[in-house]
Short mmCIF file of C-alpha atoms in Angstrom, two decimals:
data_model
loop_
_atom_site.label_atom_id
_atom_site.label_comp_id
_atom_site.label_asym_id
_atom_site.label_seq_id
_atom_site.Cartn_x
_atom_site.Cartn_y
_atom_site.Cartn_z
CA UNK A 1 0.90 7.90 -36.15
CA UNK A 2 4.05 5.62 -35.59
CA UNK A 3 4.84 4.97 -32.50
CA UNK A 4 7.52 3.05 -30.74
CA UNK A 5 6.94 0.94 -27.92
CA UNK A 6 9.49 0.35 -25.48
CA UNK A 7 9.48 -2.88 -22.55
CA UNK A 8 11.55 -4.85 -20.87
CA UNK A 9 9.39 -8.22 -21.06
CA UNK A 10 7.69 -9.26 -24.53
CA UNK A 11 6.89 -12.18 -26.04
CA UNK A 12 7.59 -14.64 -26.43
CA UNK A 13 7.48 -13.79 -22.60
CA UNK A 14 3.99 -14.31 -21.10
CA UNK A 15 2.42 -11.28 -18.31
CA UNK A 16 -0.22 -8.32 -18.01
CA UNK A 17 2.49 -5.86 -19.77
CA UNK A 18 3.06 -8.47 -22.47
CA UNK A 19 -0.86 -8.84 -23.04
CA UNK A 20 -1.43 -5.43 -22.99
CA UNK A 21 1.21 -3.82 -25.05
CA UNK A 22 -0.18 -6.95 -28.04
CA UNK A 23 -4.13 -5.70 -27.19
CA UNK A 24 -3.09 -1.72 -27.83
CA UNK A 25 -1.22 -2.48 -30.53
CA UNK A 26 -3.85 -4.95 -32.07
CA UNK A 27 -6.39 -2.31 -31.72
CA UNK A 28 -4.00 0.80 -32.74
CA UNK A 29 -3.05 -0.97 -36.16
CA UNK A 30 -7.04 -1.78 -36.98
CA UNK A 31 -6.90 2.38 -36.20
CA UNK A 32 -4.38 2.75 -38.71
CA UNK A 33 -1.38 3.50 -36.90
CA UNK A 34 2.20 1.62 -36.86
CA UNK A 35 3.56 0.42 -34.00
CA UNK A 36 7.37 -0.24 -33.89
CA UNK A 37 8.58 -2.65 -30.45
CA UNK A 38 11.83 -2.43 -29.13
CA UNK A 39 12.32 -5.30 -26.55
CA UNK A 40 14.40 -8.20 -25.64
CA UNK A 41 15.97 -10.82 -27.44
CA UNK A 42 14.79 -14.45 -26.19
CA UNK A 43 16.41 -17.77 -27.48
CA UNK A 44 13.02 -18.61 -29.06
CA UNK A 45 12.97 -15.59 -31.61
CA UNK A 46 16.89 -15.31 -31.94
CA UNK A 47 17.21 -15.33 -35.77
CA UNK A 48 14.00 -14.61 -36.85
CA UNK A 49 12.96 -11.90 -38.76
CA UNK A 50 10.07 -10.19 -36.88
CA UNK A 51 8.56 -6.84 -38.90
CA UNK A 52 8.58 -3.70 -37.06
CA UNK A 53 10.21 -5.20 -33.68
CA UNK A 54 14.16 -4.37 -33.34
CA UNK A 55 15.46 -6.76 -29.79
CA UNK A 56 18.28 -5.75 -28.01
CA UNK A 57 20.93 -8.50 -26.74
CA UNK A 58 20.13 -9.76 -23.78
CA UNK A 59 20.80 -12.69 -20.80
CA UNK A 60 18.47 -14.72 -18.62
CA UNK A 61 18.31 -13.60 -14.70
CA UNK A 62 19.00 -16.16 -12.19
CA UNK A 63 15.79 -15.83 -10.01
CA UNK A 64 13.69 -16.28 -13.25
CA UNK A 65 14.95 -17.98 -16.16
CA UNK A 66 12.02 -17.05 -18.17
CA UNK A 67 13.08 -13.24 -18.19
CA UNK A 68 15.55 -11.92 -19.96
CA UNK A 69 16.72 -8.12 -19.49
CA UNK A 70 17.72 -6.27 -22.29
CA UNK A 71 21.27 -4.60 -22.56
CA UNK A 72 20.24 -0.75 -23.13
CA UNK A 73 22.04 0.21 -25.93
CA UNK A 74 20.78 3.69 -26.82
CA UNK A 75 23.13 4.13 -29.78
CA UNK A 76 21.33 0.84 -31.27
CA UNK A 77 17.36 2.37 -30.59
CA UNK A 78 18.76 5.38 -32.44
CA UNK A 79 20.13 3.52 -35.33
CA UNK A 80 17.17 1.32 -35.82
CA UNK A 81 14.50 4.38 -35.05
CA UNK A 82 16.50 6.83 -37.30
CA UNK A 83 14.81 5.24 -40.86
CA UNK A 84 11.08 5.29 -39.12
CA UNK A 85 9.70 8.58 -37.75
CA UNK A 86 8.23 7.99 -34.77
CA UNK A 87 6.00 10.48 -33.73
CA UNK A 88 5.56 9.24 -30.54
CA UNK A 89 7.54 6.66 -28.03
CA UNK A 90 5.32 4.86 -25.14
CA UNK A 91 7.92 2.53 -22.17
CA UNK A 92 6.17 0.13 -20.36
CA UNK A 93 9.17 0.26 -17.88
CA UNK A 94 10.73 2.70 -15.68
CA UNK A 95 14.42 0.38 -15.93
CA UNK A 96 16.57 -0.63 -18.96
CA UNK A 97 14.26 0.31 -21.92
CA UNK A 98 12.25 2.38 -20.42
CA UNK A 99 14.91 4.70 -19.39
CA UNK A 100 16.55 4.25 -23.61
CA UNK A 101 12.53 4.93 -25.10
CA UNK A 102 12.42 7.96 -22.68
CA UNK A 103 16.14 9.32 -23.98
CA UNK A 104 15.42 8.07 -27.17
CA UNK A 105 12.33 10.60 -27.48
CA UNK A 106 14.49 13.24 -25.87
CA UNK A 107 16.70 12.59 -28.68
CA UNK A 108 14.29 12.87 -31.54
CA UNK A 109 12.29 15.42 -29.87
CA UNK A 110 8.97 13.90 -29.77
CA UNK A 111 6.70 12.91 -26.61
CA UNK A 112 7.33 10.32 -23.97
CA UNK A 113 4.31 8.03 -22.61
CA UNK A 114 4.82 5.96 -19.55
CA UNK A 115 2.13 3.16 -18.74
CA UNK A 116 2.76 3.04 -14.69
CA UNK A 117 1.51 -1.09 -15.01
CA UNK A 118 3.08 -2.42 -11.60
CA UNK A 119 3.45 -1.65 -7.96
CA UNK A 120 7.31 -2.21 -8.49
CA UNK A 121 8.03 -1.77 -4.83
CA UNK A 122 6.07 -4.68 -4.30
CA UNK A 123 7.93 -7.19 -6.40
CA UNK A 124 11.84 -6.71 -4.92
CA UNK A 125 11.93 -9.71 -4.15
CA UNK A 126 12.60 -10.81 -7.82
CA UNK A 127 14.62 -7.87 -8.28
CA UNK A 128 18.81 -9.22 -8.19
CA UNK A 129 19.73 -5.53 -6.10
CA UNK A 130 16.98 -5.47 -3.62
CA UNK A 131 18.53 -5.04 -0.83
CA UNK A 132 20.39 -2.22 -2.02
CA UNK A 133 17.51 -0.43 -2.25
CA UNK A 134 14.30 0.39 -0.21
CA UNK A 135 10.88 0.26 -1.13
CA UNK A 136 10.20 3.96 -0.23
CA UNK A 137 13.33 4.55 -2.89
CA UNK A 138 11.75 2.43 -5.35
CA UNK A 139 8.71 4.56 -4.96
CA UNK A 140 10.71 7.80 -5.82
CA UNK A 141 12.61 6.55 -8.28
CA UNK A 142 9.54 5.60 -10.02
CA UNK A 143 7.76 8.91 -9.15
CA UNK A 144 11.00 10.63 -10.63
CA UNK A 145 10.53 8.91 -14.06
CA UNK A 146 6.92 9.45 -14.40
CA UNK A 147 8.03 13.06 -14.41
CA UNK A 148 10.64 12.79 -17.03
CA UNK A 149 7.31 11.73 -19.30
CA UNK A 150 4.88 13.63 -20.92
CA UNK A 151 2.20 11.98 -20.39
CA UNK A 152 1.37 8.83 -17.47
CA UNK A 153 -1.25 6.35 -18.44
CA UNK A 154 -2.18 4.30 -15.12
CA UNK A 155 -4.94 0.98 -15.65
CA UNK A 156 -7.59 2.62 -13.10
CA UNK A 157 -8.48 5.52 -11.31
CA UNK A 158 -6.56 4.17 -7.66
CA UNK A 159 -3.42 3.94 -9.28
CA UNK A 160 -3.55 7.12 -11.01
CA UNK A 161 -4.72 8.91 -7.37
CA UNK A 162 -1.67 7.03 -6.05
CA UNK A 163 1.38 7.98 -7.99
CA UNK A 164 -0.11 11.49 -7.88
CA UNK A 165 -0.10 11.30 -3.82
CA UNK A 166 3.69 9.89 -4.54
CA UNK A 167 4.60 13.29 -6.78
CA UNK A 168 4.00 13.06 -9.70
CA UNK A 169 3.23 15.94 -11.52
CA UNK A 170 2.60 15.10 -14.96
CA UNK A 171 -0.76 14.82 -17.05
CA UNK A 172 -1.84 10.77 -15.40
CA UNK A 173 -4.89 9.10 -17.55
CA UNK A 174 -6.47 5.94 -16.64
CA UNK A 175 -6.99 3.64 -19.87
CA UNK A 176 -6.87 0.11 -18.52
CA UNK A 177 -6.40 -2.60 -20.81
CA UNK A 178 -8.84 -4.02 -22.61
CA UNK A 179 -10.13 -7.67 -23.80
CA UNK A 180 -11.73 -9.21 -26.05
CA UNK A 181 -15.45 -10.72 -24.69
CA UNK A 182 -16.09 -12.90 -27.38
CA UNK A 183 -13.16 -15.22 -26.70
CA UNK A 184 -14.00 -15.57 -23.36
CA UNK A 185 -17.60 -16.51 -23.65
CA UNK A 186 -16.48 -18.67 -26.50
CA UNK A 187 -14.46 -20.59 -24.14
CA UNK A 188 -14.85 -24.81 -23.49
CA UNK A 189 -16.97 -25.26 -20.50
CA UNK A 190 -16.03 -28.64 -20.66
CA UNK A 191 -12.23 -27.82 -20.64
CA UNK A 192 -11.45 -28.89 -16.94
CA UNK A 193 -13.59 -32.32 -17.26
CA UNK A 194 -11.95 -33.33 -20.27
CA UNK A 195 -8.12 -32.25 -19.81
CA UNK A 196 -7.95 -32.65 -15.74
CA UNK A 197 -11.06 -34.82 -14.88
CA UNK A 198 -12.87 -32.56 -12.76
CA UNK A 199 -16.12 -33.48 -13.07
CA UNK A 200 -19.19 -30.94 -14.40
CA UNK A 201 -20.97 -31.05 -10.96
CA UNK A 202 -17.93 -29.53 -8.76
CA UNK A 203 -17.74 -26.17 -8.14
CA UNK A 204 -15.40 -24.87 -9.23
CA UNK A 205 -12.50 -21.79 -7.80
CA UNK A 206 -10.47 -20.80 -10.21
CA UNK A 207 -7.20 -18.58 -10.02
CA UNK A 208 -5.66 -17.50 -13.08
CA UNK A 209 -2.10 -15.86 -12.74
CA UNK A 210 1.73 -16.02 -11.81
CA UNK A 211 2.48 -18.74 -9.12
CA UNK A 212 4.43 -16.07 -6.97
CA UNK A 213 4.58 -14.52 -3.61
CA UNK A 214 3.13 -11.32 -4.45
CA UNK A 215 -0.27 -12.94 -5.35
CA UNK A 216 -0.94 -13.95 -1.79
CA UNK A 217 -1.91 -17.55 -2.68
CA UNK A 218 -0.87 -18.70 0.58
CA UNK A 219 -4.14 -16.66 1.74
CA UNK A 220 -6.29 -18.18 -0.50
CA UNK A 221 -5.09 -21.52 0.30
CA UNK A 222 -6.18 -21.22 3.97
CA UNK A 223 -9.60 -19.67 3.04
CA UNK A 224 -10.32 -22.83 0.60
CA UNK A 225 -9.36 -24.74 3.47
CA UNK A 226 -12.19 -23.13 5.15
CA UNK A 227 -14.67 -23.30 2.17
CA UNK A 228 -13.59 -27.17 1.90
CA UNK A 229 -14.98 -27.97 5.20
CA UNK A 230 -18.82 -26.61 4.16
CA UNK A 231 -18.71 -27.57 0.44
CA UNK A 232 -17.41 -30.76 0.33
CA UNK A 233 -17.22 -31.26 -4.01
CA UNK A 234 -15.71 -27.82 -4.53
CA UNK A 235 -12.12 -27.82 -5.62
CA UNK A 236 -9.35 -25.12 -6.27
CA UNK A 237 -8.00 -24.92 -9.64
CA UNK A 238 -4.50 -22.64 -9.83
CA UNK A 239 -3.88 -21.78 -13.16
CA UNK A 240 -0.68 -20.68 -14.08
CA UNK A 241 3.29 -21.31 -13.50
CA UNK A 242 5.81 -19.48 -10.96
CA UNK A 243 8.66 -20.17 -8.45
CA UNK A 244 6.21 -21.09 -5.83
CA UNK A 245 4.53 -23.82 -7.26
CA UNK A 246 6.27 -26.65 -5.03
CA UNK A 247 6.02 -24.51 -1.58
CA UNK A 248 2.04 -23.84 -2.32
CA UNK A 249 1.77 -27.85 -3.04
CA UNK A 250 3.26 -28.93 -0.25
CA UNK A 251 0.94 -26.10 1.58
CA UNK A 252 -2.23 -27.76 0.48
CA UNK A 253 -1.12 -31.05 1.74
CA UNK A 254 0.02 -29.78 5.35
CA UNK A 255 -3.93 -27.63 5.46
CA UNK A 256 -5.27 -31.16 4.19
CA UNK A 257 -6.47 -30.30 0.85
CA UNK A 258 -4.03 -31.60 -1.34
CA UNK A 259 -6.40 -33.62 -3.56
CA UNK A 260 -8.89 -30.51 -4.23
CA UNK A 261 -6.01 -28.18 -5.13
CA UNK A 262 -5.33 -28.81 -8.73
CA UNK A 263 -2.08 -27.30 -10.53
CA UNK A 264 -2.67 -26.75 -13.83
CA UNK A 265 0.56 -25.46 -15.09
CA UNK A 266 1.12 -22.46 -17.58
CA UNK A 267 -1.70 -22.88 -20.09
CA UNK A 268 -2.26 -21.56 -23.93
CA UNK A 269 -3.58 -18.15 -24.30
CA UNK A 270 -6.37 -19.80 -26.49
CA UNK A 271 -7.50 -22.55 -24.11
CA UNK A 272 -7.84 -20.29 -21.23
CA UNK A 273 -11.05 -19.19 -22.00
CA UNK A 274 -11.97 -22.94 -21.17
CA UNK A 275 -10.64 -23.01 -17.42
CA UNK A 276 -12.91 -19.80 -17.00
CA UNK A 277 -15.86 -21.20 -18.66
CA UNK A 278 -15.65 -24.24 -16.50
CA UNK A 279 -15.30 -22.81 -13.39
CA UNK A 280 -18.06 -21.10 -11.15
CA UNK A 281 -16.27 -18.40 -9.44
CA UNK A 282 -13.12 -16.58 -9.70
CA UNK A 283 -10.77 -16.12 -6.37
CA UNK A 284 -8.59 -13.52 -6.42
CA UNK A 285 -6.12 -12.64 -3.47
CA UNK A 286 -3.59 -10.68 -4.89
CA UNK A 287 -3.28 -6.82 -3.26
CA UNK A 288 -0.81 -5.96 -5.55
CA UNK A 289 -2.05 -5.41 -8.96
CA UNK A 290 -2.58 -2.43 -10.80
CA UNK A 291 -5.55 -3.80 -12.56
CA UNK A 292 -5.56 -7.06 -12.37
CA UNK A 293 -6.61 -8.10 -16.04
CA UNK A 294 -7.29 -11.64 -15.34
CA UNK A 295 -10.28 -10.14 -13.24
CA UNK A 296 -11.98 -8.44 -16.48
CA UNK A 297 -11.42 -11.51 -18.50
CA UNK A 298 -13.40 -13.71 -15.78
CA UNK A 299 -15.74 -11.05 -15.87
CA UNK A 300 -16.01 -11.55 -19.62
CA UNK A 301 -16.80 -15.32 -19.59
CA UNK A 302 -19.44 -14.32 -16.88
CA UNK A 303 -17.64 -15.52 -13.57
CA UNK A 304 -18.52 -13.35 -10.37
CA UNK A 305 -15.25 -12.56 -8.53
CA UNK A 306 -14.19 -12.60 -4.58
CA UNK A 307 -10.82 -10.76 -4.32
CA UNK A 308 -9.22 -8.54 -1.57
CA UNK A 309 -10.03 -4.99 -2.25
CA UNK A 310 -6.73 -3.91 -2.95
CA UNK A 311 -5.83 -1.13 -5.98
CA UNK A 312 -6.76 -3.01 -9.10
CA UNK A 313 -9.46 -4.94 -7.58
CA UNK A 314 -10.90 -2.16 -5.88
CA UNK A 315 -11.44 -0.58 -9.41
CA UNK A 316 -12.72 -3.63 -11.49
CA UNK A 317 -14.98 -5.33 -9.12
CA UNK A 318 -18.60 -3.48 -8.16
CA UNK A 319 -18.82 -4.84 -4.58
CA UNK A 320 -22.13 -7.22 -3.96
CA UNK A 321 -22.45 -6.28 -8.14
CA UNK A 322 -20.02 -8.29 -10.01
CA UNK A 323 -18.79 -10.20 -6.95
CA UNK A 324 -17.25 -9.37 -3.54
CA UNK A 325 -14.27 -7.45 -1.84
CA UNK A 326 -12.81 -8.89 0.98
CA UNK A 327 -11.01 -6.33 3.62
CA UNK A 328 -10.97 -8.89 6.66
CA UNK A 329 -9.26 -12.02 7.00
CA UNK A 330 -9.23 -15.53 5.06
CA UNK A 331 -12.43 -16.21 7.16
CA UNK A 332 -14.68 -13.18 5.45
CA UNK A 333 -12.76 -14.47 1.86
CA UNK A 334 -14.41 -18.15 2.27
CA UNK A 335 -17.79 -16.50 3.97
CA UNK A 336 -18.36 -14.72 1.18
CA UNK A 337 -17.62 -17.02 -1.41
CA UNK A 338 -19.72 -19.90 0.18
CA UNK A 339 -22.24 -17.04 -0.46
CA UNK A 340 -22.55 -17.36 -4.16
CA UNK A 341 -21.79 -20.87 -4.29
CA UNK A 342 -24.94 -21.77 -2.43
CA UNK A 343 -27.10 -18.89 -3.75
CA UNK A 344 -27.69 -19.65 -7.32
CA UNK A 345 -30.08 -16.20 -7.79
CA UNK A 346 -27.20 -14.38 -6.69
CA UNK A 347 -24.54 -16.37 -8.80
CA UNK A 348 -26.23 -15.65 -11.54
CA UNK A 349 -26.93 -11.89 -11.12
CA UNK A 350 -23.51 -11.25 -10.45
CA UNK A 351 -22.49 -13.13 -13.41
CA UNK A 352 -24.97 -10.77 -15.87
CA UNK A 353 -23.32 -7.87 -14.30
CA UNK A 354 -19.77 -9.16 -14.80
CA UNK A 355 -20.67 -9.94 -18.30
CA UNK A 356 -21.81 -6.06 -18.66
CA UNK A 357 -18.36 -4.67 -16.96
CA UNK A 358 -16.53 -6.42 -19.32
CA UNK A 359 -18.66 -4.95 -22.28
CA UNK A 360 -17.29 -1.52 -21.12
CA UNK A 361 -14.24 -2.63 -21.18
CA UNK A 362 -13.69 -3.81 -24.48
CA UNK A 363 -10.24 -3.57 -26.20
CA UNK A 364 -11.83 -1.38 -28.99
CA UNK A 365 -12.73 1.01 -27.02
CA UNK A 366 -10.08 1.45 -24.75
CA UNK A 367 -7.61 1.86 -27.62
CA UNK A 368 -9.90 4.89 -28.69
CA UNK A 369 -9.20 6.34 -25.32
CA UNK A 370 -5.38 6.07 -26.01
CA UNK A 371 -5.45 7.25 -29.46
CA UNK A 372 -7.65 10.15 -28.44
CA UNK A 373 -4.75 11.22 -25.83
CA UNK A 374 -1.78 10.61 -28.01
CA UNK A 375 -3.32 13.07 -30.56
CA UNK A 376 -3.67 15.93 -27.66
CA UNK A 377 -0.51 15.10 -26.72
CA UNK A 378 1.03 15.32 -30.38
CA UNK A 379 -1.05 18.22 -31.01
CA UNK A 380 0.14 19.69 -27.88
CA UNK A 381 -3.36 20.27 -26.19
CA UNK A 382 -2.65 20.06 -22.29
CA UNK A 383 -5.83 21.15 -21.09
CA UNK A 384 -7.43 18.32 -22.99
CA UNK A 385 -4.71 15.85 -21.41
CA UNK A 386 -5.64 17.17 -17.87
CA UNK A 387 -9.46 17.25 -18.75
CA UNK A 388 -9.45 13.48 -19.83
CA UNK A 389 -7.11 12.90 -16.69
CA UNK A 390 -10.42 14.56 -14.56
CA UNK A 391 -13.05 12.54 -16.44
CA UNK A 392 -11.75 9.49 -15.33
#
């Protein structure tokens, strides 16, 4: 197959929908297919001759200087996708390219696949014309271009019962994205002694994501505040960057915990397999994640996880299995992860079964899952779209 990939954020651009467009793609080319990426231009690539990816002009928003958004020239995707013969097209967006991939494949005649990878009526507050718009619009809007697709792939089973309570009446398959084990448990466990002096004998919390508002870390600061009274060597280690950074700093120092909070900053995609093999357990407050892939990768270097059970959470972690879900309040968050931390029998069961989860969740076989419903849907065989849709 060839398929074209549409999204508005790709590297050199670091998130989930960056990482998981590279894993599918990865995996999909060992398969034998050909993937073709249509996606911004960034300063860093401008010039550079990249095979198989055709970037669109673009400009840097004001609220994130990192992001650029693409200018949606349809007449250029049809120019560069006229020479290729896609088979297929797949957005990862609902806005700029998303909307050209899914007019693009009108165009050619060929299938439309939307991966539904964020709660986007949780993040308006990045978004330049948010209050022009509601969050129950941004909900149907989004519900309105799943149904313009052929196909919706969701990362678990509590988004995909979501969108379809939202109206969405299109074939919806959850395929989350997978990773890679091996690099995980590979990872330094030395990494946070040696590059930020933590000693080997703390313990550890470790959160690995976007400093941003819609991760809740102002939560989990006030539970470690909690957990820092009873467990007097453990420290919180943030991994990440994000527009909150400074406000969350100055946080720790008003709760008193300014010298156990450590900032790491945006780290290398190949030395964060250290930060997870050094720590002990991973905290995880977000409620708005579809999946939450961090929480599979600490899985896969054997960390047991606390998170609020919220959508992507709910789906990855086994409660009391792989690690806890919180419901209550930052006192139940630091209650229960005081739990492992002075329980090493239970630390370490939870750790064998996170180490399993992430087993079955391995990119290799995830990307079988998509291939397998790209054919049906190239082939056009619905009732085997609906029927994987109904496995789960």
């Amino acid at each position: 197959m060839r398929i074209g990939v549409f999204s508005d954020s790709y590297r050199p651009y670091v998130s989930g929908v960056v990482l998981s467009i590279e894993t599918f793609s990865r995996e999909l080319a060992h398969l034998g297919h050909e993937i073709f990426v249509f996606a911004p231009e960034y300063p860093q690539v401008k010039g550079e001759r990249e095979p198989h990816i055709f970037r669109f002009p673009s400009f840097h928003t004001p609220i994130n200087p990192e992001f650029y958004i693409a200018l949606p020239f349809l007449w250029a995707a049809r120019k560069y996708a006229s020479g290729i013969g896609l088979d297929l097209v797949h957005v990862h967006s609902p806005f700029m390219l998303g909307q050209v991939g899914v007019n693009l494949a009108r165009y050619l005649n060929i299938p439309a696949v939307f991966t539904y990878h964020t709660l986007y009526d949780q993040y308006m507050h990045y978004a330049p014309l948010a209050g022009q718009i509601t969050k129950k619009g941004m909900v149907k809007y989004a519900s309105n271009f799943c149904n313009r697709c052929d196909l919706v792939i969701t990362p678990t089973e509590v988004i995909k019962e979501m969108i379809q309570g939202h109206g969405v009446k299109k074939p919806v398959i959850a395929i989350p994205t997978g990773v890679y084990p091996e690099r995980f448990q590979a990872g330094d466990p030395g990494f946070l002694n040696k590059n930020f002096g933590i000693s080997q004998d703390t313990k550890v919390l470790l959160f690995v994501g976007r400093i941003g508002k819609e991760k809740n870390l102002s939560f989990l600061l006030r539970a470690f505040a909690l957990i820092a009274e009873q467990e007097r060597d453990a420290v919180l280690v943030l991994v990440g960057s994000g527009p909150e950074e400074t406000v969350l700093h100055y946080s720790a120092m008003d709760l008193g915990i300014g010298e156990r909070v450590i900032f790491t900053g945006k780290l290398p995609p190949e030395t964060v397999a250290g930060a997870y093999r050094s720590a002990d357990i991973f905290v995880f407050p977000s409620v708005t994640e579809t999946q939450g892939l961090v929480l599979v990768e600490a899985m896969a270097a054997g960390l047991p996880v606390v998170a609020k059970a919220a959508y992507g959470s709910l789906a990855m972690v086994e409660d009391g299995i792989t690690g806890f879900l919180c419901q209550g309040e930052e006192d139940e968050f630091a209650e229960k992860t005081l739990s492992i931390l002075s329980d090493p029998e239970l630390k370490l069961r939870m750790s064998e079964s996170a180490l399993r989860k992430a087993e079955e969740l391995a990119a290799d076989k995830m990307a079988l899952r998509l291939e397998s419903a790209y054919l049906a849907l190239i082939n056009g065989n619905h009732d085997k779209l609906w029927q994987m849709g109904e496995e789960g």
